[in-house]
Coordinates of C-alpha atoms and ligand atoms in Angstrom, one line a residue:
M14 CA 79.0 68.7 82.7
N15 CA 80.7 71.4 80.5
K16 CA 83.0 74.1 81.0
L17 CA 80.1 76.4 79.5
G18 CA 77.0 74.9 81.5
Q19 CA 78.6 74.9 84.6
L20 CA 79.5 78.7 84.0
A21 CA 76.1 79.1 83.1
Y22 CA 75.7 78.4 86.4
M23 CA 76.9 81.4 88.1
P24 CA 74.4 84.1 86.5
L25 CA 71.5 81.7 87.3
W26 CA 74.0 81.9 91.2
W27 CA 73.7 84.7 91.8
F28 CA 70.4 85.9 90.4
E29 CA 69.4 84.0 93.3
T30 CA 71.0 85.3 96.3
A31 CA 71.9 89.1 94.8
V32 CA 68.8 89.6 93.4
L33 CA 66.0 87.4 95.4
G34 CA 67.7 86.8 98.9
R35 CA 68.7 83.7 99.0
R36 CA 71.5 82.9 101.1
K37 CA 72.9 79.4 99.1
P38 CA 76.9 79.0 98.5
L39 CA 79.0 79.0 95.9
Q40 CA 81.9 77.1 97.5
S41 CA 81.8 74.6 100.8
V42 CA 85.3 74.0 102.4
V43 CA 85.8 69.9 103.8
F44 CA 88.2 69.7 106.1
I45 CA 88.8 65.7 105.6
S46 CA 91.4 65.2 108.7
D47 CA 93.0 67.0 111.2
R48 CA 96.6 65.4 111.1
C49 CA 99.3 66.8 110.1
N50 CA 102.7 66.5 109.7
L51 CA 103.5 69.6 110.8
S52 CA 103.4 72.1 113.6
C53 CA 103.0 75.8 112.5
R54 CA 103.6 78.9 113.6
H55 CA 99.9 80.2 113.1
C56 CA 98.2 77.2 113.1
S57 CA 94.6 75.8 115.2
V58 CA 93.9 73.0 113.4
Y59 CA 96.4 70.1 114.2
N60 CA 95.5 67.8 116.1
H61 CA 99.4 65.7 117.1
Q62 CA 97.3 63.5 120.1
A63 CA 94.0 62.3 118.8
P64 CA 93.4 62.5 115.0
V65 CA 90.6 62.1 113.1
D66 CA 90.4 60.8 109.7
K67 CA 86.3 61.2 108.5
S68 CA 85.6 58.1 106.9
T69 CA 85.0 58.0 102.5
E70 CA 81.2 57.7 104.2
Q71 CA 81.3 60.2 106.3
I72 CA 83.1 63.2 103.2
R73 CA 80.1 61.1 100.7
E74 CA 77.1 62.3 102.6
E75 CA 79.1 65.9 103.2
L76 CA 79.6 66.9 99.6
E77 CA 76.0 65.9 98.7
F78 CA 74.7 67.8 101.7
C79 CA 77.0 70.9 100.1
L80 CA 75.5 70.3 96.9
S81 CA 72.1 70.4 97.7
Q82 CA 73.0 73.4 99.6
G83 CA 74.0 75.3 96.0
S84 CA 78.0 75.0 96.2
R85 CA 79.7 73.5 92.9
F86 CA 83.8 73.9 94.2
V87 CA 84.9 71.8 96.6
D88 CA 88.6 73.0 98.4
F89 CA 89.5 69.3 100.3
E90 CA 91.4 71.1 103.7
G91 CA 93.0 69.7 106.9
G92 CA 95.4 68.6 108.3
E93 CA 97.4 68.1 105.9
P94 CA 95.3 66.5 103.1
F95 CA 97.4 64.3 101.6
L96 CA 98.0 62.6 104.4
W97 CA 94.2 61.7 104.8
R98 CA 93.8 57.5 104.3
D99 CA 90.8 54.9 104.4
G100 CA 92.1 51.8 103.7
G101 CA 93.8 51.9 100.4
R102 CA 91.8 55.8 99.1
T103 CA 93.2 58.4 99.0
V104 CA 92.4 62.4 99.3
N105 CA 92.2 61.6 95.0
D106 CA 88.8 58.9 95.2
L107 CA 87.8 62.0 97.2
C108 CA 88.9 64.5 94.6
R109 CA 87.5 61.9 92.0
M110 CA 84.1 60.9 94.2
A111 CA 83.6 64.5 94.4
R112 CA 83.6 65.4 90.4
S113 CA 81.7 62.1 89.9
M114 CA 78.9 64.0 92.6
G115 CA 78.3 67.2 90.3
F116 CA 80.7 69.2 91.9
Y117 CA 83.1 71.5 89.2
S118 CA 86.8 71.2 90.6
C119 CA 88.8 70.5 92.7
T120 CA 91.3 72.0 95.3
I121 CA 93.7 71.0 97.7
T122 CA 95.9 72.8 100.1
T123 CA 98.4 71.5 100.9
N124 CA 102.5 71.9 102.8
A125 CA 103.6 70.2 99.4
Q126 CA 106.1 67.9 102.3
L127 CA 104.9 65.2 100.2
P128 CA 105.6 64.0 97.0
F129 CA 101.3 64.9 96.2
D130 CA 102.9 63.8 92.1
G131 CA 99.9 61.9 90.1
S132 CA 97.9 64.3 92.4
V133 CA 94.1 64.6 90.3
A134 CA 93.3 67.4 91.9
D135 CA 91.6 70.4 89.1
S136 CA 94.0 72.7 91.1
I137 CA 96.6 72.4 94.7
W138 CA 97.5 75.7 97.2
V139 CA 100.4 75.3 98.3
S140 CA 100.8 77.3 101.3
L141 CA 104.7 79.7 100.6
D142 CA 105.3 81.3 103.4
G143 CA 108.5 83.5 102.2
V144 CA 111.3 82.1 100.8
G145 CA 114.0 80.3 102.8
E146 CA 114.0 80.4 105.8
S147 CA 110.9 83.3 106.5
H148 CA 108.8 80.5 105.1
E149 CA 110.8 77.9 108.3
R150 CA 110.3 81.0 110.7
I151 CA 106.7 79.8 111.0
R152 CA 107.1 76.2 109.3
G153 CA 110.1 74.3 110.3
K154 CA 113.2 73.8 109.3
G155 CA 113.7 71.1 106.2
T156 CA 110.0 72.7 104.8
F157 CA 111.5 75.2 102.0
A158 CA 113.4 72.3 101.1
R159 CA 111.2 69.9 100.8
L160 CA 108.7 71.6 99.3
E161 CA 110.7 73.6 96.2
K162 CA 112.2 69.4 95.1
N163 CA 108.3 68.1 95.2
I164 CA 106.5 71.1 93.6
A165 CA 109.5 70.4 91.2
G166 CA 108.4 67.1 90.5
C167 CA 104.9 66.9 90.7
G168 CA 103.6 68.1 87.5
C169 CA 100.3 69.5 88.0
R170 CA 100.0 72.5 84.9
N171 CA 97.3 73.9 88.0
L172 CA 99.9 75.7 91.3
S173 CA 99.8 77.8 93.1
A174 CA 101.1 79.4 96.2
N175 CA 98.7 80.7 99.4
M176 CA 100.2 82.9 101.6
A177 CA 99.7 84.3 104.8
V178 CA 101.0 87.1 106.6
N179 CA 101.8 87.1 110.2
V180 CA 104.3 88.9 112.2
L181 CA 107.1 86.3 112.2
N182 CA 107.0 87.0 108.0
A183 CA 105.1 90.8 106.6
D184 CA 109.4 91.5 106.2
A185 CA 108.5 89.0 103.1
V186 CA 105.8 88.7 101.3
A187 CA 108.3 91.1 97.4
E188 CA 110.6 88.8 98.2
T189 CA 107.3 85.4 98.4
I190 CA 105.4 87.8 95.1
E191 CA 109.0 87.5 92.9
Y192 CA 109.9 83.9 93.9
V193 CA 106.6 82.9 92.1
A194 CA 107.1 85.9 89.5
A195 CA 110.4 83.7 88.1
S196 CA 108.8 80.1 89.6
P197 CA 108.7 77.6 86.3
Y198 CA 106.1 76.0 88.6
F199 CA 103.6 78.7 89.8
R200 CA 100.9 79.9 88.3
M201 CA 100.1 82.4 90.3
I202 CA 99.8 83.0 94.1
S203 CA 97.7 84.1 97.0
L204 CA 97.9 86.8 100.1
N205 CA 96.4 86.2 103.1
F206 CA 96.7 87.8 106.4
H207 CA 96.9 86.2 110.0
T208 CA 93.1 85.5 111.7
P209 CA 93.8 85.5 114.5
F210 CA 91.9 82.1 116.3
P211 CA 91.6 81.6 119.8
G212 CA 95.9 81.0 121.1
T213 CA 96.5 82.0 117.7
E214 CA 96.7 85.7 119.2
H215 CA 99.4 86.8 119.2
M216 CA 101.0 86.3 115.0
A217 CA 98.1 89.5 114.0
L218 CA 100.0 92.1 112.8
D219 CA 98.7 95.5 113.6
P220 CA 95.8 96.8 111.7
D221 CA 98.0 100.1 109.6
R222 CA 100.9 97.4 108.9
K223 CA 98.7 95.1 106.6
R224 CA 97.0 98.5 105.4
E225 CA 100.4 99.2 104.6
I226 CA 101.0 95.7 102.4
I227 CA 98.0 95.2 100.4
D228 CA 99.1 98.8 100.0
L229 CA 102.6 97.6 98.7
I230 CA 100.6 93.9 97.1
L231 CA 98.6 96.4 94.4
G232 CA 101.9 98.1 93.7
Y233 CA 103.2 94.8 92.6
K234 CA 99.7 93.9 91.2
K235 CA 99.6 96.6 89.3
R236 CA 103.0 96.0 87.6
G237 CA 101.6 92.8 86.4
Y238 CA 102.3 89.9 89.1
P239 CA 100.9 87.4 88.9
I240 CA 98.3 87.9 92.1
M241 CA 95.6 86.5 92.7
N242 CA 93.7 88.7 94.3
S243 CA 91.5 91.1 93.0
R244 CA 92.0 95.4 93.1
S245 CA 88.4 95.6 94.3
G246 CA 88.8 92.5 97.0
L247 CA 92.4 93.8 98.7
R248 CA 91.2 97.6 98.8
K249 CA 87.9 96.1 100.6
M250 CA 90.7 94.8 103.0
R251 CA 93.0 97.3 103.2
D252 CA 89.8 99.4 104.3
N253 CA 87.6 96.4 106.4
R254 CA 84.1 98.2 106.2
F255 CA 82.9 97.2 103.5
R256 CA 79.7 94.2 103.8
R257 CA 80.0 90.5 104.0
R258 CA 79.3 87.9 102.6
C259 CA 80.7 85.1 103.7
W260 CA 78.1 82.7 103.1
M261 CA 79.1 82.7 99.7
T262 CA 81.7 79.2 101.0
N263 CA 79.8 76.7 103.5
F264 CA 82.4 74.9 105.6
I265 CA 82.9 71.2 107.3
Y266 CA 85.1 71.3 109.7
T267 CA 86.3 67.8 110.8
D268 CA 84.1 67.6 114.2
G269 CA 81.5 67.5 111.7
T270 CA 79.9 70.2 111.8
R271 CA 78.2 72.1 109.5
S272 CA 78.4 76.0 108.8
P273 CA 77.1 77.6 107.0
Q274 CA 80.0 80.4 107.4
C275 CA 83.9 80.9 107.9
M276 CA 83.8 80.3 112.1
G277 CA 85.2 83.7 112.6
E278 CA 81.5 84.9 112.4
S279 CA 80.7 83.4 115.6
L280 CA 84.2 83.5 117.2
G281 CA 83.8 87.1 117.3
I282 CA 86.6 88.4 115.0
C283 CA 84.9 88.7 111.3
D284 CA 86.9 92.5 111.9
S285 CA 90.3 90.6 112.3
C286 CA 89.9 88.5 109.6
G287 CA 92.1 87.8 107.5
F288 CA 90.9 85.5 104.7
C289 CA 90.8 88.2 101.1
M290 CA 88.7 86.3 100.4
A291 CA 86.2 87.9 102.5
G292 CA 86.8 90.8 99.8
E293 CA 86.3 89.4 97.3
E294 CA 82.9 87.3 98.5
S295 CA 81.9 91.1 98.9
A296 CA 83.2 92.6 95.9
I297 CA 81.8 89.5 92.9
M298 CA 77.7 90.2 95.5
E299 CA 78.6 94.0 93.8
L300 CA 79.4 92.5 90.2
R301 CA 82.8 94.0 90.8
P302 CA 84.5 93.2 86.8
D303 CA 88.2 92.9 88.0
T304 CA 86.7 90.3 90.8
I305 CA 84.7 88.8 87.8
F306 CA 87.3 87.6 85.8
S307 CA 89.7 86.5 88.2
G308 CA 87.1 84.9 89.6
L309 CA 86.6 83.1 86.4
K310 CA 90.3 83.3 85.7
L311 CA 90.5 81.1 88.3
R312 CA 87.2 78.7 87.5
I313 CA 88.4 78.2 83.5
K314 CA 92.5 76.7 83.6
E315 CA 90.2 74.4 86.6
Ligands
SAM117 C1 95.6 74.7 107.7 S1 96.3 74.4 105.9 C2 95.6 73.1 105.9 C3 96.4 72.5 104.2 C4 98.0 72.2 105.1 N1 98.5 70.8 106.0 C5 99.0 73.0 103.8 O1 99.7 73.9 105.3 O2 98.5 74.2 102.9 C6 95.1 76.0 105.5 C7 95.9 77.4 105.2 O3 95.5 78.1 106.0 C8 96.5 78.8 106.7 N2 96.4 79.1 107.3 C9 96.5 78.6 108.6 N3 95.8 79.1 110.4 C10 96.5 80.0 109.6 C11 94.9 81.5 110.3 N4 95.1 81.2 111.6 N5 95.1 82.7 109.1 C12 94.9 82.3 108.0 N6 95.5 81.2 107.5 C13 95.8 80.4 108.2 C14 97.9 78.3 106.2 O4 98.7 78.7 105.6 C15 97.2 77.5 105.4 O5 97.5 77.8 104.3
SF4_118 S1 101.2 72.4 107.9 FE1 99.0 73.0 107.4 S2 97.6 72.3 108.7 FE2 99.8 71.3 109.6 S3 100.3 73.1 111.3 FE3 101.3 74.1 109.0 S4 99.5 75.4 108.8 FE4 98.6 73.1 109.8

């Protein structure tokens, strides 16, 4: 389907969900493995003892399920997606498979510790938790230099950064936004806050500090810095009193659990959620023009 046909799906989807009240995901996060080459201080996903790589067949079934629910965009998550293997297959084969099945685009989130030139993903999000030492405080020694080398060599046109802000890197937000703006490799940065999944509660910022940082981000945004988060979405995250519509993204976890939304709801931690997608999804349903514009910009470039 061409881009125009794809874009036409969005208003239809919005009508069905906002007007007819159906809960249909538009995007899916599919965890393909919990194998990882890092042990980041804020992360509760990696599994070094008994890592699981899903089979291609299992992932195909899961993608079919997501499509049947209405989803058209998929993000492959891990663990580290570039470590995934099934025989000779790599995550590139999964991206091709997803598009041939009907997904409009496929994105990958990576720690950029392995070369990823030749990736066929429509867009790649590189986790960047600071510049130099602040990134390494969370991700370990040598991780920043490897990230810089691999983003310089990847040849990806659609490469962006994702920062998860927590108690260890909150002071590095301004520097990281400026680093991305000056980088010839990154298009933009998406900012998220730590979500206190069990065992990582100590990494979360207190609400006042979080608000302070959102104000700082809004200031950078106003000055034209390449920040993916929309103003409306950020304001919702700052005030934290918005109606959540997180069912816009469904999740399939490494153990195969199919969840119609992020596991934060079942864990009862929505009030302290740091995933700014929550604010963006709420703003989309209210047809906030700046959020729609940010979303379309993202999707059209893919
Ligand atoms: C779990 S990682 C998997 C992909 C890849 N290994 C990476 O690091 O990019 C996906 C993203 O989730 C972020 N993340 C992990 N735990 C988080 C948490 N508790 N709150 C917010 N973001 C988190 C990571 O920083 C990363 O950007
Ligand atoms: S690289 Fe990603 S999956 Fe691995 S430990 Fe870090 S955040 Fe978790």
